[in-house]
Amino acid sequence: MPKIVDHAQRRLDLADAALALVASEGVSAVTTRAVAKKSGWTIGVINHYFKSRHDLLLATLRRASEIQGKVYKDLDEQNPDAMEKLHRLVESFLPLDERRLALTRIFLFFYAEGAAEETARIEIAGFLARWRNVVSSALTAAQEQGLIDPALGIETATLSLVGALDGLSFEAVLDPVVMEAIARPGFVDTCIDVAIGRTPASH
Amino acid sequence: MPKIVDHAQRRLDLADAALALVASEGVSAVTTRAVAKKSGWTIGVINHYFKSRHDLLLATLRRASEIQGKVYKDLDEQNPDAMEKLHRLVESFLPLDERRLALTRIFLFFYAEGAAEETARIEIAGFLARWRNVVSSALTAAQEQGLIDPALGIETATLSLVGALDGLSFEAVLDPVVMEAIARPGFVDTCIDVAIGRTPASH
């Protein structure tokens, strides 16, 4: 009997191997050779699934985005209270462990690509639309439960929070001052306080 | 008599030509050939001043940073009131005209480079430290003049504002939804309101 190959699963495994390299060493470490070594598959197999390094990196971006989507879905199922949900959403985005560092690094790479190349731009704009939707729903729920100011403009607060998380995450991978700041206890709540219009006092 | 060549000036002229290309077409348009055409100098002259495309782009980044520094310096000299100064600082950063679009594009390119390469990372971290310093001084002045809440933590507000401006600027070059939002009248003041802990109502 011919061996049954689960192609979708193999693509995922290879993207996971690439994502692990992004986490440990950065995007520049993702080469066909390194992914072959990491995944245990041959370079020939990798070239069969991805026609270029860019194609492999795009699969890595999509995998990171899918894993982040699963974080949101799990949160929905656990259904914590609205402020706890906001806290955990913000926390899931900041590059404070290997998974989130990989997410930030692969997104930073594709933000720069997206400024030059339409496929990457569309991918990023799509991710941003979904992420704003998640944040906006969480803010709306908190507002409906009377946990945040009823005068808060949800659209503005969403833009502001999503923008700040993007900027701070990218800055943190480049600047130890920012990395140290976002890692401080209380920083996640500070981000939320700022976005929802509470005075961000010193922590 | 031998012709006196102002090498520093020629490097600046070439960086300006590259920056104009970044503004009109993006970083990927910066090639030795295109800069030669734009500046009127030969490819040979450009290769004399910049040993690689990366070297030329680094000079372009420094030029953009220097022009942004001049915006701050001019603001200091004009010495507007503290809230007006904050407004103009925030406005000077958002990619709403060609100069600022070029600034955002060249920085986005080097943020991604900086995740992989130490020279770029140090350049970006240095820029961020200076920019935080400018924002933090403006916030402190506004607080000393009683224009913003005395309980505001300046360090946190600075991180938050600088982070949000970075994130929103990068997002705006990729996502028309964000570009449209930051271009709305009142958006600059909303950014400031959020950072200083005023409820960001809808605009």
PDB file of C-alpha atoms in Angstrom, chain A residues 16-145:
ATOM      1  CA  ASP A  16       6.775  25.025  13.391  1.00  0.00           C
ATOM      2  CA  ALA A  17      10.454  24.184  12.933  1.00  0.00           C
ATOM      3  CA  ALA A  18      10.983  27.565  11.237  1.00  0.00           C
ATOM      4  CA  LEU A  19       9.058  29.324  14.016  1.00  0.00           C
ATOM      5  CA  ALA A  20      11.254  27.637  16.631  1.00  0.00           C
ATOM      6  CA  LEU A  21      14.310  29.034  14.801  1.00  0.00           C
ATOM      7  CA  VAL A  22      12.720  32.515  14.762  1.00  0.00           C
ATOM      8  CA  ALA A  23      12.150  32.201  18.527  1.00  0.00           C
ATOM      9  CA  SER A  24      15.665  31.065  19.387  1.00  0.00           C
ATOM     10  CA  GLU A  25      17.760  32.960  16.837  1.00  0.00           C
ATOM     11  CA  GLY A  26      15.631  35.306  14.739  1.00  0.00           C
ATOM     12  CA  VAL A  27      14.256  35.395  11.200  1.00  0.00           C
ATOM     13  CA  SER A  28      17.723  35.466   9.629  1.00  0.00           C
ATOM     14  CA  ALA A  29      18.345  31.957  11.041  1.00  0.00           C
ATOM     15  CA  VAL A  30      15.539  30.540   8.885  1.00  0.00           C
ATOM     16  CA  THR A  31      17.295  28.830   5.977  1.00  0.00           C
ATOM     17  CA  THR A  32      16.257  25.638   4.188  1.00  0.00           C
ATOM     18  CA  ARG A  33      19.310  23.957   5.674  1.00  0.00           C
ATOM     19  CA  ALA A  34      18.511  25.050   9.255  1.00  0.00           C
ATOM     20  CA  VAL A  35      14.845  24.042   8.957  1.00  0.00           C
ATOM     21  CA  ALA A  36      15.936  20.660   7.566  1.00  0.00           C
ATOM     22  CA  LYS A  37      18.190  20.139  10.569  1.00  0.00           C
ATOM     23  CA  LYS A  38      15.553  21.321  13.046  1.00  0.00           C
ATOM     24  CA  SER A  39      12.660  19.291  11.574  1.00  0.00           C
ATOM     25  CA  GLY A  40      14.529  16.132  10.603  1.00  0.00           C
ATOM     26  CA  TRP A  41      13.305  16.408   6.986  1.00  0.00           C
ATOM     27  CA  THR A  42      15.627  16.686   3.995  1.00  0.00           C
ATOM     28  CA  ILE A  43      16.265  19.894   2.064  1.00  0.00           C
ATOM     29  CA  GLY A  44      14.564  18.166  -0.888  1.00  0.00           C
ATOM     30  CA  VAL A  45      11.364  17.692   1.114  1.00  0.00           C
ATOM     31  CA  ILE A  46      11.394  21.329   2.242  1.00  0.00           C
ATOM     32  CA  ASN A  47      11.940  22.546  -1.331  1.00  0.00           C
ATOM     33  CA  HIS A  48       8.987  20.377  -2.356  1.00  0.00           C
ATOM     34  CA  TYR A  49       6.665  22.158   0.091  1.00  0.00           C
ATOM     35  CA  PHE A  50       8.026  25.707  -0.173  1.00  0.00           C
ATOM     36  CA  LYS A  51       9.200  27.095  -3.471  1.00  0.00           C
ATOM     37  CA  SER A  52      11.391  29.783  -1.855  1.00  0.00           C
ATOM     38  CA  ARG A  53      12.637  31.044   1.502  1.00  0.00           C
ATOM     39  CA  HIS A  54      10.008  33.775   1.264  1.00  0.00           C
ATOM     40  CA  ASP A  55       7.291  31.149   0.820  1.00  0.00           C
ATOM     41  CA  LEU A  56       8.599  29.281   3.887  1.00  0.00           C
ATOM     42  CA  LEU A  57       8.649  32.513   5.911  1.00  0.00           C
ATOM     43  CA  LEU A  58       5.103  33.337   4.801  1.00  0.00           C
ATOM     44  CA  ALA A  59       3.975  29.905   6.055  1.00  0.00           C
ATOM     45  CA  THR A  60       5.810  30.698   9.313  1.00  0.00           C
ATOM     46  CA  LEU A  61       3.963  34.023   9.635  1.00  0.00           C
ATOM     47  CA  ARG A  62       0.632  32.282   9.009  1.00  0.00           C
ATOM     48  CA  ARG A  63       1.485  29.609  11.572  1.00  0.00           C
ATOM     49  CA  ALA A  64       2.365  32.272  14.176  1.00  0.00           C
ATOM     50  CA  SER A  65      -0.882  34.092  13.382  1.00  0.00           C
ATOM     51  CA  GLU A  66      -2.852  30.816  13.662  1.00  0.00           C
ATOM     52  CA  ILE A  67      -1.280  30.021  17.052  1.00  0.00           C
ATOM     53  CA  GLN A  68      -2.138  33.542  18.227  1.00  0.00           C
ATOM     54  CA  GLY A  69      -5.702  32.976  16.929  1.00  0.00           C
ATOM     55  CA  LYS A  70      -5.871  29.812  19.035  1.00  0.00           C
ATOM     56  CA  VAL A  71      -4.900  31.868  22.120  1.00  0.00           C
ATOM     57  CA  TYR A  72      -7.926  34.124  21.453  1.00  0.00           C
ATOM     58  CA  LYS A  73     -10.211  31.120  20.868  1.00  0.00           C
ATOM     59  CA  ASP A  74      -9.092  29.423  24.103  1.00  0.00           C
ATOM     60  CA  LEU A  75      -9.731  32.674  25.957  1.00  0.00           C
ATOM     61  CA  ASP A  76     -13.257  32.833  24.487  1.00  0.00           C
ATOM     62  CA  GLU A  77     -13.957  29.291  25.655  1.00  0.00           C
ATOM     63  CA  GLN A  78     -12.620  29.945  29.160  1.00  0.00           C
ATOM     64  CA  ASN A  79     -14.784  33.064  29.180  1.00  0.00           C
ATOM     65  CA  PRO A  80     -13.029  34.998  31.983  1.00  0.00           C
ATOM     66  CA  ASP A  81     -14.471  38.328  33.146  1.00  0.00           C
ATOM     67  CA  ALA A  82     -14.047  41.183  30.698  1.00  0.00           C
ATOM     68  CA  MET A  83     -11.073  42.922  32.406  1.00  0.00           C
ATOM     69  CA  GLU A  84      -9.259  39.609  32.926  1.00  0.00           C
ATOM     70  CA  LYS A  85      -9.819  38.837  29.254  1.00  0.00           C
ATOM     71  CA  LEU A  86      -8.359  42.201  28.221  1.00  0.00           C
ATOM     72  CA  HIS A  87      -5.388  41.567  30.513  1.00  0.00           C
ATOM     73  CA  ARG A  88      -4.728  38.178  28.966  1.00  0.00           C
ATOM     74  CA  LEU A  89      -5.131  39.482  25.406  1.00  0.00           C
ATOM     75  CA  VAL A  90      -2.566  42.214  25.980  1.00  0.00           C
ATOM     76  CA  GLU A  91      -0.265  39.759  27.740  1.00  0.00           C
ATOM     77  CA  SER A  92      -0.530  37.284  24.832  1.00  0.00           C
ATOM     78  CA  PHE A  93       0.905  39.885  22.465  1.00  0.00           C
ATOM     79  CA  LEU A  94       3.974  41.245  24.315  1.00  0.00           C
ATOM     80  CA  PRO A  95       7.273  39.456  23.494  1.00  0.00           C
ATOM     81  CA  LEU A  96       7.925  38.131  27.013  1.00  0.00           C
ATOM     82  CA  ASP A  97       8.565  34.462  26.224  1.00  0.00           C
ATOM     83  CA  GLU A  98       9.879  32.513  23.240  1.00  0.00           C
ATOM     84  CA  ARG A  99       6.469  32.047  21.590  1.00  0.00           C
ATOM     85  CA  ARG A 100       5.614  35.731  21.735  1.00  0.00           C
ATOM     86  CA  LEU A 101       9.167  36.778  20.811  1.00  0.00           C
ATOM     87  CA  ALA A 102       8.866  34.628  17.665  1.00  0.00           C
ATOM     88  CA  LEU A 103       5.491  36.242  16.915  1.00  0.00           C
ATOM     89  CA  THR A 104       6.949  39.752  17.229  1.00  0.00           C
ATOM     90  CA  ARG A 105      10.023  38.911  15.156  1.00  0.00           C
ATOM     91  CA  ILE A 106       8.156  37.300  12.264  1.00  0.00           C
ATOM     92  CA  PHE A 107       5.613  40.119  12.221  1.00  0.00           C
ATOM     93  CA  LEU A 108       8.327  42.791  12.262  1.00  0.00           C
ATOM     94  CA  PHE A 109       9.971  41.071   9.303  1.00  0.00           C
ATOM     95  CA  PHE A 110       6.669  41.032   7.368  1.00  0.00           C
ATOM     96  CA  TYR A 111       5.737  44.603   8.304  1.00  0.00           C
ATOM     97  CA  ALA A 112       8.941  45.674   6.537  1.00  0.00           C
ATOM     98  CA  GLU A 113       8.220  43.289   3.636  1.00  0.00           C
ATOM     99  CA  GLY A 114       4.662  44.606   3.462  1.00  0.00           C
ATOM    100  CA  ALA A 115       5.944  48.121   2.824  1.00  0.00           C
ATOM    101  CA  ALA A 116       7.490  46.779  -0.408  1.00  0.00           C
ATOM    102  CA  GLU A 117       5.387  43.832  -1.439  1.00  0.00           C
ATOM    103  CA  GLU A 118       1.613  43.478  -1.807  1.00  0.00           C
ATOM    104  CA  THR A 119       1.141  39.827  -0.685  1.00  0.00           C
ATOM    105  CA  ALA A 120       2.832  40.593   2.632  1.00  0.00           C
ATOM    106  CA  ARG A 121       0.908  43.860   3.028  1.00  0.00           C
ATOM    107  CA  ILE A 122      -2.445  42.129   2.561  1.00  0.00           C
ATOM    108  CA  GLU A 123      -1.454  39.409   5.031  1.00  0.00           C
ATOM    109  CA  ILE A 124      -0.553  42.017   7.680  1.00  0.00           C
ATOM    110  CA  ALA A 125      -3.632  44.180   7.042  1.00  0.00           C
ATOM    111  CA  GLY A 126      -5.800  41.052   7.418  1.00  0.00           C
ATOM    112  CA  PHE A 127      -4.115  40.119  10.697  1.00  0.00           C
ATOM    113  CA  LEU A 128      -4.530  43.681  11.985  1.00  0.00           C
ATOM    114  CA  ALA A 129      -8.255  43.721  11.124  1.00  0.00           C
ATOM    115  CA  ARG A 130      -8.816  40.457  13.017  1.00  0.00           C
ATOM    116  CA  TRP A 131      -6.722  41.585  16.014  1.00  0.00           C
ATOM    117  CA  ARG A 132      -8.528  44.942  16.248  1.00  0.00           C
ATOM    118  CA  ASN A 133     -11.793  43.006  16.151  1.00  0.00           C
ATOM    119  CA  VAL A 134     -10.712  40.829  19.091  1.00  0.00           C
ATOM    120  CA  VAL A 135      -9.573  43.854  21.133  1.00  0.00           C
ATOM    121  CA  SER A 136     -12.632  45.892  20.244  1.00  0.00           C
ATOM    122  CA  SER A 137     -15.014  43.060  21.306  1.00  0.00           C
ATOM    123  CA  ALA A 138     -13.213  42.722  24.638  1.00  0.00           C
ATOM    124  CA  LEU A 139     -13.391  46.498  25.253  1.00  0.00           C
ATOM    125  CA  THR A 140     -17.087  46.573  24.293  1.00  0.00           C
ATOM    126  CA  ALA A 141     -17.855  43.701  26.683  1.00  0.00           C
ATOM    127  CA  ALA A 142     -16.039  45.523  29.520  1.00  0.00           C
ATOM    128  CA  GLN A 143     -17.959  48.691  28.740  1.00  0.00           C
ATOM    129  CA  GLU A 144     -21.323  46.859  28.636  1.00  0.00           C
ATOM    130  CA  GLN A 145     -20.544  45.360  32.037  1.00  0.00           C
TER     131      GLN A 145
END
